[in-house]
Coordinates of C-alpha atoms in Angstrom, one line a residue:
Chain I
X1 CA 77.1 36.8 81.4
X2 CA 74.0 34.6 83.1
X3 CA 76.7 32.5 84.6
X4 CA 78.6 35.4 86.0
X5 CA 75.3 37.3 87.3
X6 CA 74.1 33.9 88.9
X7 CA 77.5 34.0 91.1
X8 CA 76.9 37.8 92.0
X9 CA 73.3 37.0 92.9
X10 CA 74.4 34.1 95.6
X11 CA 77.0 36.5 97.0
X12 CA 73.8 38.8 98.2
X13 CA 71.5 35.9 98.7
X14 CA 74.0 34.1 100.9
X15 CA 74.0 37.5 103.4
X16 CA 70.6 38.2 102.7
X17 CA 71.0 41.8 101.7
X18 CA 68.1 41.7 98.9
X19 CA 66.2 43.4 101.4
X20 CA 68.2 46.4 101.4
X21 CA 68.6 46.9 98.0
X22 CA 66.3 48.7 95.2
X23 CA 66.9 50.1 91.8
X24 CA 67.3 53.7 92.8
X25 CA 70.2 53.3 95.2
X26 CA 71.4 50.3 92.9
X27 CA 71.6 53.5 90.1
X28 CA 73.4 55.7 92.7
X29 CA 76.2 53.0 93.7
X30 CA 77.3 52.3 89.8
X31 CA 77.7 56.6 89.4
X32 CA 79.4 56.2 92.8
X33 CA 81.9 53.1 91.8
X34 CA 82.3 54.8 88.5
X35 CA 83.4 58.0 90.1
X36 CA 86.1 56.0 92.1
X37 CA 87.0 54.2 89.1
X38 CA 87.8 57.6 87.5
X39 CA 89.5 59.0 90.5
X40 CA 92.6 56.3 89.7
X41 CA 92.7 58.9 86.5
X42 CA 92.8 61.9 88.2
X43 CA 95.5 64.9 88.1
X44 CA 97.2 61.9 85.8
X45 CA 97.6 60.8 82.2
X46 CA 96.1 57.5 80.7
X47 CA 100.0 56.3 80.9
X48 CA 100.7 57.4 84.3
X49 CA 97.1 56.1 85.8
X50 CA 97.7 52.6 84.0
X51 CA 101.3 52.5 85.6
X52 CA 100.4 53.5 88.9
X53 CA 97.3 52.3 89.8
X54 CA 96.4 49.4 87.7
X55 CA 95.5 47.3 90.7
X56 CA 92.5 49.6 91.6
X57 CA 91.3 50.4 88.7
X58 CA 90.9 46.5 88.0
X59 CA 88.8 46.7 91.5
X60 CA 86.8 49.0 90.5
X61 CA 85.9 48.0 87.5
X62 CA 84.6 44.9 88.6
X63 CA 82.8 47.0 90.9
X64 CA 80.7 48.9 88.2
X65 CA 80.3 45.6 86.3
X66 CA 78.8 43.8 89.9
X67 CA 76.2 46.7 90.2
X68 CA 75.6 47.0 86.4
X69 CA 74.6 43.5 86.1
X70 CA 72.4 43.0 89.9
X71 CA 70.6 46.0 88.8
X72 CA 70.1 44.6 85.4
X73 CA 68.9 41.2 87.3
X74 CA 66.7 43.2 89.4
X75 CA 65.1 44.7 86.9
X76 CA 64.6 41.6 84.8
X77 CA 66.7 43.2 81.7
X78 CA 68.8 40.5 80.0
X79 CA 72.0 42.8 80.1
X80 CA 73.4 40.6 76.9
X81 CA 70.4 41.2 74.8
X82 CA 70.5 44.8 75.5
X83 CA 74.1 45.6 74.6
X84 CA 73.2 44.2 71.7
X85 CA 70.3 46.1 70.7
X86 CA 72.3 49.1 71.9
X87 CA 75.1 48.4 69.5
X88 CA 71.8 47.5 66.7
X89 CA 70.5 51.4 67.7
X90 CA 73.7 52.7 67.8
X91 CA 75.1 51.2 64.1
X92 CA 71.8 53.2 63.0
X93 CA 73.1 56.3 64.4
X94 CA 76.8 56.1 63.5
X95 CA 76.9 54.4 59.7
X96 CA 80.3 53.1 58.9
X97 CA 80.3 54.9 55.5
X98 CA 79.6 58.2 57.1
X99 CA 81.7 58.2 60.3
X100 CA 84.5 55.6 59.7
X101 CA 87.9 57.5 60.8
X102 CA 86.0 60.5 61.5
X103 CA 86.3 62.3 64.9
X104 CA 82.9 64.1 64.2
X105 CA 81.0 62.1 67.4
X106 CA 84.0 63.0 69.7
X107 CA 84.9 66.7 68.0
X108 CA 81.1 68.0 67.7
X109 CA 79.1 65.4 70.6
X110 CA 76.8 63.2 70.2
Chain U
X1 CA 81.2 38.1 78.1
X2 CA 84.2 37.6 75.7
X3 CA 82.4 36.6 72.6
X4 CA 79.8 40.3 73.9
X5 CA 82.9 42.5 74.5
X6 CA 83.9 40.9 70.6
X7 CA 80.9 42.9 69.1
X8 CA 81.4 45.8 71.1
X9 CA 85.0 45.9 69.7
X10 CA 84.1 45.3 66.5
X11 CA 81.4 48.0 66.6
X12 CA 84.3 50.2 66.7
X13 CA 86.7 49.4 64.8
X14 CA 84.2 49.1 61.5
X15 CA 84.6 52.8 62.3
X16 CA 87.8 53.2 62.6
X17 CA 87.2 55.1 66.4
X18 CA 90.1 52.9 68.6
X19 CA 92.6 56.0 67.6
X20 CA 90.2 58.2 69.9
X21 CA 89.8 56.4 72.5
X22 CA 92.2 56.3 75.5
X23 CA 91.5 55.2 79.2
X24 CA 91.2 58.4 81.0
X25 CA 88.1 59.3 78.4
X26 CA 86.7 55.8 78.9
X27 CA 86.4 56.1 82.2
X28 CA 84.7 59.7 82.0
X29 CA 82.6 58.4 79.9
X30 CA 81.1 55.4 82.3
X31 CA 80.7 58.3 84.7
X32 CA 78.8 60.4 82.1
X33 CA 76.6 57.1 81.2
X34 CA 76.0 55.9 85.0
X35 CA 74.9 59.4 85.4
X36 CA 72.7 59.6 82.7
X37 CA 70.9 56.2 84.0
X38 CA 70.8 57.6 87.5
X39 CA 68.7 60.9 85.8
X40 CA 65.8 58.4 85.3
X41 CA 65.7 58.1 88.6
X42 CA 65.8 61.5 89.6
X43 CA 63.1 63.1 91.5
X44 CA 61.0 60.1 91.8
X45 CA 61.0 56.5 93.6
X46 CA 62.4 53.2 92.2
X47 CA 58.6 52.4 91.2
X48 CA 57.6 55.4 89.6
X49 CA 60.9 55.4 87.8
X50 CA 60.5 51.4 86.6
X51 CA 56.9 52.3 85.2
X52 CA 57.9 55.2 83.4
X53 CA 61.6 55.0 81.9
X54 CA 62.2 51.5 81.6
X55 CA 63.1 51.3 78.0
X56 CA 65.8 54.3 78.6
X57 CA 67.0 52.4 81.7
X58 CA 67.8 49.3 79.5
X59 CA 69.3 51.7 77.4
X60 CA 71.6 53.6 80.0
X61 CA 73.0 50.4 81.4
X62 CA 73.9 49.1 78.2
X63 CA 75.8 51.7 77.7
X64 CA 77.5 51.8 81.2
X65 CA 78.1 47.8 80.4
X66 CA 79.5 48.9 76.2
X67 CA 82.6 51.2 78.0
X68 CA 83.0 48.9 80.9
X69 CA 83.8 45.6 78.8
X70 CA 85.5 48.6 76.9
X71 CA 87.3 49.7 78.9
X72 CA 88.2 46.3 79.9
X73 CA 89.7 45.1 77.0
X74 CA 91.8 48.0 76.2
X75 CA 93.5 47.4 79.2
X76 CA 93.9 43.8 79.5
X77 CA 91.4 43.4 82.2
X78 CA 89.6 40.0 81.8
X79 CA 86.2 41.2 83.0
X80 CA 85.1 37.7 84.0
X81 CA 88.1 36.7 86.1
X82 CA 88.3 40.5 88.0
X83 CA 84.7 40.4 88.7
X84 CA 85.4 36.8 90.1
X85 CA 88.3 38.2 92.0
X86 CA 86.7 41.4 93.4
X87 CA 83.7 38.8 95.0
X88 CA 86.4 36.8 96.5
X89 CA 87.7 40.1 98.4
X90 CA 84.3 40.9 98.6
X91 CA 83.7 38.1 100.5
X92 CA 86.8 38.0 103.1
X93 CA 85.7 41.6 104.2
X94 CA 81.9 40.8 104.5
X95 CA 81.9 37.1 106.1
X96 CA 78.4 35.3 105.5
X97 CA 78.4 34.4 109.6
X98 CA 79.1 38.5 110.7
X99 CA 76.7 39.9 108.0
X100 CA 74.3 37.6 106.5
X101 CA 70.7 39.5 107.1
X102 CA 72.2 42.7 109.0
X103 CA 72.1 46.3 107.6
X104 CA 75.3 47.2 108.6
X105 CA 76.7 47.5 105.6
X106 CA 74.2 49.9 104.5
X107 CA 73.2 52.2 107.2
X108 CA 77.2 52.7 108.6
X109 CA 79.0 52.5 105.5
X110 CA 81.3 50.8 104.2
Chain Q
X1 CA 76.2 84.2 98.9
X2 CA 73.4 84.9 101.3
X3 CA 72.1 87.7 98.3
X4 CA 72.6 85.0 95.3
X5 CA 71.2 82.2 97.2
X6 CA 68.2 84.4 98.1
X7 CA 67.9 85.2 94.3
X8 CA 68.4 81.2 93.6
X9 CA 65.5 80.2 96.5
X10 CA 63.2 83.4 94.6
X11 CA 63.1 81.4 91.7
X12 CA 61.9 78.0 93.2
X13 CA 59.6 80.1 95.6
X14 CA 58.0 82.0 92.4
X15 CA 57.1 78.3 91.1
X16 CA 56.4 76.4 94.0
X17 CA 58.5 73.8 93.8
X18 CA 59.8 73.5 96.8
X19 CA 57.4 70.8 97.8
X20 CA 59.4 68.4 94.8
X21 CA 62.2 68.9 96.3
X22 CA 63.9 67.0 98.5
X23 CA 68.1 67.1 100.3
X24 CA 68.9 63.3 98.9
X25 CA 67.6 64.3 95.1
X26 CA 69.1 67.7 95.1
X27 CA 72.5 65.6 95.9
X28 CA 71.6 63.4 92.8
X29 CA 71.1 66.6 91.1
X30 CA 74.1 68.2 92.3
X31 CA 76.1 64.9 90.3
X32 CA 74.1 64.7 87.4
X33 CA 75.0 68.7 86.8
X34 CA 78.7 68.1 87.5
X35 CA 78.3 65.0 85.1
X36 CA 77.2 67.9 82.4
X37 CA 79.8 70.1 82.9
X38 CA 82.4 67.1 82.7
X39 CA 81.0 66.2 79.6
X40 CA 82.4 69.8 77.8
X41 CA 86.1 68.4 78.6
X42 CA 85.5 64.6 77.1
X43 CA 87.3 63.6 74.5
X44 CA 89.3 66.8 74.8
X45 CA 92.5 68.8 76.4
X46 CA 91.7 71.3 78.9
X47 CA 92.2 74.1 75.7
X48 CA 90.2 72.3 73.3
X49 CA 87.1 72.4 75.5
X50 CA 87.9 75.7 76.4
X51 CA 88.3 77.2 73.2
X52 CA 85.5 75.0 71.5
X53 CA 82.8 75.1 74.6
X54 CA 83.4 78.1 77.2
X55 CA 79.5 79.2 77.1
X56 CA 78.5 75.2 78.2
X57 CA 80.7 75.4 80.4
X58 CA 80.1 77.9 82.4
X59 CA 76.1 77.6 82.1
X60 CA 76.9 73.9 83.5
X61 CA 79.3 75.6 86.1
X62 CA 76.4 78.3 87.1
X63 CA 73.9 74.7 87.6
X64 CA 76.3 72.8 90.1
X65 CA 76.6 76.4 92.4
X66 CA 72.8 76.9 91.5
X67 CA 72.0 73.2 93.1
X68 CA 74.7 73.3 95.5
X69 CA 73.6 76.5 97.2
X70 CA 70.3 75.2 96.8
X71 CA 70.9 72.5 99.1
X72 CA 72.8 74.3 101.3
X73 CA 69.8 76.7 102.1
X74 CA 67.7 73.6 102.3
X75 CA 69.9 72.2 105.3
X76 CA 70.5 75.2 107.0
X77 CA 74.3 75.2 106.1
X78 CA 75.8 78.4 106.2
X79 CA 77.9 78.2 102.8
X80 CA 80.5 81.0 103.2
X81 CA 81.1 79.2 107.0
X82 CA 81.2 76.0 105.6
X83 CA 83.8 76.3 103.5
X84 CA 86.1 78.6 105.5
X85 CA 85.8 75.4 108.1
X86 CA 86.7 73.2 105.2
X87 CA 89.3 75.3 104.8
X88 CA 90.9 75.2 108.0
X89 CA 90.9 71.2 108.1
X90 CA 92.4 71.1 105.0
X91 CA 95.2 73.7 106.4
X92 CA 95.8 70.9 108.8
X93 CA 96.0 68.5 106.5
X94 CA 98.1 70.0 103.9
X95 CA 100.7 71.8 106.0
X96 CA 102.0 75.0 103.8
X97 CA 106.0 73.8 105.4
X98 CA 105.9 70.1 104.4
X99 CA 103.3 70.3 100.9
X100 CA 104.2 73.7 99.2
X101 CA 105.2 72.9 96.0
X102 CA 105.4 68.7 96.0
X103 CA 103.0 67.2 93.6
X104 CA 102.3 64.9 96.5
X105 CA 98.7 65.4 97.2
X106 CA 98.2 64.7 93.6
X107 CA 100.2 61.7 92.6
X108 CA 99.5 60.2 95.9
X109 CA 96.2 60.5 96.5
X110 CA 95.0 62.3 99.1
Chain C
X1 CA 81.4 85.4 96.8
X2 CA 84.4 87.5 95.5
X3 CA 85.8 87.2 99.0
X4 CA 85.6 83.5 99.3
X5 CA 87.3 82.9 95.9
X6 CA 90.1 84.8 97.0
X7 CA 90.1 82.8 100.5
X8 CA 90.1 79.2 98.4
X9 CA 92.8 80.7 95.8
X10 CA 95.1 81.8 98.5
X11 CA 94.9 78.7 100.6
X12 CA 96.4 77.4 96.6
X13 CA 98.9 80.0 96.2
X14 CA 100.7 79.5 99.7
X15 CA 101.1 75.9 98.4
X16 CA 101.6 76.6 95.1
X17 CA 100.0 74.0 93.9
X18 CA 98.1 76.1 90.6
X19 CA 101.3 73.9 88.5
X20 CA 99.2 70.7 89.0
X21 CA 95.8 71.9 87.7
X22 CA 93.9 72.5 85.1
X23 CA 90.1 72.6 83.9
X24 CA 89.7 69.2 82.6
X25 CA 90.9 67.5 86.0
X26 CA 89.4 70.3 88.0
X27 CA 85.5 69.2 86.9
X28 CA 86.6 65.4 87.3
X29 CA 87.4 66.6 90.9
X30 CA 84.3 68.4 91.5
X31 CA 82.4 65.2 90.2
X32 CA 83.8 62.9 92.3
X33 CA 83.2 65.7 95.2
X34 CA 79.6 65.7 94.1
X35 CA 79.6 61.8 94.3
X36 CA 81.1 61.9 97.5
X37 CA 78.2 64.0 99.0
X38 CA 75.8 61.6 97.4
X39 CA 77.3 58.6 99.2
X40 CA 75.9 59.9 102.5
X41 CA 72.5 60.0 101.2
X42 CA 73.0 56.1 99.8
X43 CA 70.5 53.6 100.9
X44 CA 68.7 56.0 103.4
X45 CA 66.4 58.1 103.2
X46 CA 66.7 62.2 103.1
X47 CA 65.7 62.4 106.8
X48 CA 68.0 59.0 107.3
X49 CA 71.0 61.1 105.8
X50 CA 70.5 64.4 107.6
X51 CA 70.1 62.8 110.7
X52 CA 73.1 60.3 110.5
X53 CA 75.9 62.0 108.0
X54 CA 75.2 65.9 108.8
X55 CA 78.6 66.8 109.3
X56 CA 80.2 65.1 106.3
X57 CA 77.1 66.2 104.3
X58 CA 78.5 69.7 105.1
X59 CA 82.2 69.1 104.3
X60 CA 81.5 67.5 101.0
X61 CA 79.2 70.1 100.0
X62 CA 81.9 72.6 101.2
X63 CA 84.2 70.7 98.6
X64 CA 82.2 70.9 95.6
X65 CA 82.2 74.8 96.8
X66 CA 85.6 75.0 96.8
X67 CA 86.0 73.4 93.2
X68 CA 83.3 74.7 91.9
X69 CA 84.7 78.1 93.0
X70 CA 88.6 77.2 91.6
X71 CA 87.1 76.1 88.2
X72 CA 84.8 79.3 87.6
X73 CA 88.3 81.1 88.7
X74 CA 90.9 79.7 86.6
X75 CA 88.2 79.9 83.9
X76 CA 87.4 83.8 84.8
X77 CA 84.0 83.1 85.1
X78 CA 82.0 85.4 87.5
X79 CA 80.5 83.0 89.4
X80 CA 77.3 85.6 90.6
X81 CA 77.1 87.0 86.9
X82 CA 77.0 83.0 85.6
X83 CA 74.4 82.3 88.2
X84 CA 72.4 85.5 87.4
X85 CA 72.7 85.1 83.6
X86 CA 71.5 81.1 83.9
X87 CA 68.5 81.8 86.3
X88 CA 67.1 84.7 83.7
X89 CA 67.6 81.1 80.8
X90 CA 65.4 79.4 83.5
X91 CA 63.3 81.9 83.6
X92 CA 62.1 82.1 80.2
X93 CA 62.4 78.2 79.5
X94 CA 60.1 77.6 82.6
X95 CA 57.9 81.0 83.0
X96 CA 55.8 80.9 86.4
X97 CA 52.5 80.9 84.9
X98 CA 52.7 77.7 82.9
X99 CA 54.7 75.9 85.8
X100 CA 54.0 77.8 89.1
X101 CA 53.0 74.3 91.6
X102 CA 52.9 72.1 88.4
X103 CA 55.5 68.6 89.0
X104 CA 55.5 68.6 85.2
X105 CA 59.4 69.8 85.1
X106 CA 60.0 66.9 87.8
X107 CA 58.4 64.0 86.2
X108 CA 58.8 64.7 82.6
X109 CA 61.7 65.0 82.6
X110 CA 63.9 69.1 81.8

């Protein structure tokens, strides 16, 4: 994940655009790519939105992940390190011997 | 980011949870999580934000990152090679000679 | 509209808060509210969330129109005028001859 | 706001395009609306926005209007009862004299 963030960073640094970014719009362009990433989904089924518009959702994807991982570069997190301890605080919440198979978290929320 | 997208898979299948999942869901829910991150900005600059939610920041964006690379995989997307891929494009429509240092991108839109 | 957005500003002028308010975080608002209400239908048909979470719904329903008209007042757009304008251009757009009854629109894209 | 609903349902009916919706994609839609309006307010300033994007600002708000509107109608939700009913929740959650002029709502967090 360095690696790829490194090659993200040099696509800004090479234009210079640092200067016009900060975390708060960084925030508001991942809900922004997200949203267009779900729009390949809408008035569709899973099926139809994979068979139709596979090409863009691969696009935008990558999108989310590019501002996922500046912001998390701009804000000095070490996005690996915090997956983890995200799946760590997560694994706490969810046990396997009480929710494997169950579809309590998606039925009832989180 | 294959051997992080591993754990995150094997987060959920310990549970059993793949049989819920499908990618028009996924991708609502990396809306719902982008949005949740973009809350702790809310009402307040990128400063006052950074000083006062950063642990729930780290938080939000792993989660955005866990159904991206989710997301991902369930669809065959090799995160790695479409972020690659997407930077490539990025950079044929935002040449370093026409852009590098100007605003354009960002006060006229894209 | 004019009666329920008066009622709407009433409450904000009752507390004072119009001085933490601002257009661009009332728009983050505005998304973070419809993120809510989309969050009833994850995981779910159309009937289950329905049947399972009608008052959410509709509590997060009365938010978005709540922030919306909000920020319409705070611009000085005329709501009921805006959207018979929208209206209009999309009569323009979506001709009743050659889009009644084609899925178009929605398979296409707009 | 009776009058307007019937306005945004018949511009529907003459296409008859009711078939291709339902509630689940209906709040995707007025999501990304909602995200659309926020990506005039991206990297600027409010002032910035209002003064460069006032007409889009205006259609998109229009659009979450009109979806916002479709959703509580299809759902037969009364939009002003809704509105009314979640106001009087405010109301009591945040009672004037404990937060009359006090940010606390803003940077604490709802």
């Amino acid at each position: 994940m360095d690696a790829i963030t490194k090659k993200i960073i040099e696509f800004r640094d090479e234009r210079d655009w640092k200067q016009f970014h900060n975390a708060k719009d960084l925030a508001i362009s991942l809900t922004l790519e997200a949203s267009e990433l779900l729009e390949n989904f809408q008035w569709k089924s899973s099926e139809d939105a994979i068979n139709k518009n596979m090409d863009q959702i691969q696009d935008e994807l990558a999108d989310v992940l590019i501002y996922a991982l500046m912001l998390a570069h701009d804000l000095e997190i070490d996005a690996e390190k915090a997956i983890l301890q995200k799946l760590k605080k997560n694994a706490e919440k969810y046990p396997v011997d009480k929710f494997k198979g169950t579809s309590k978290k998606y039925t009832e929320g989180e």
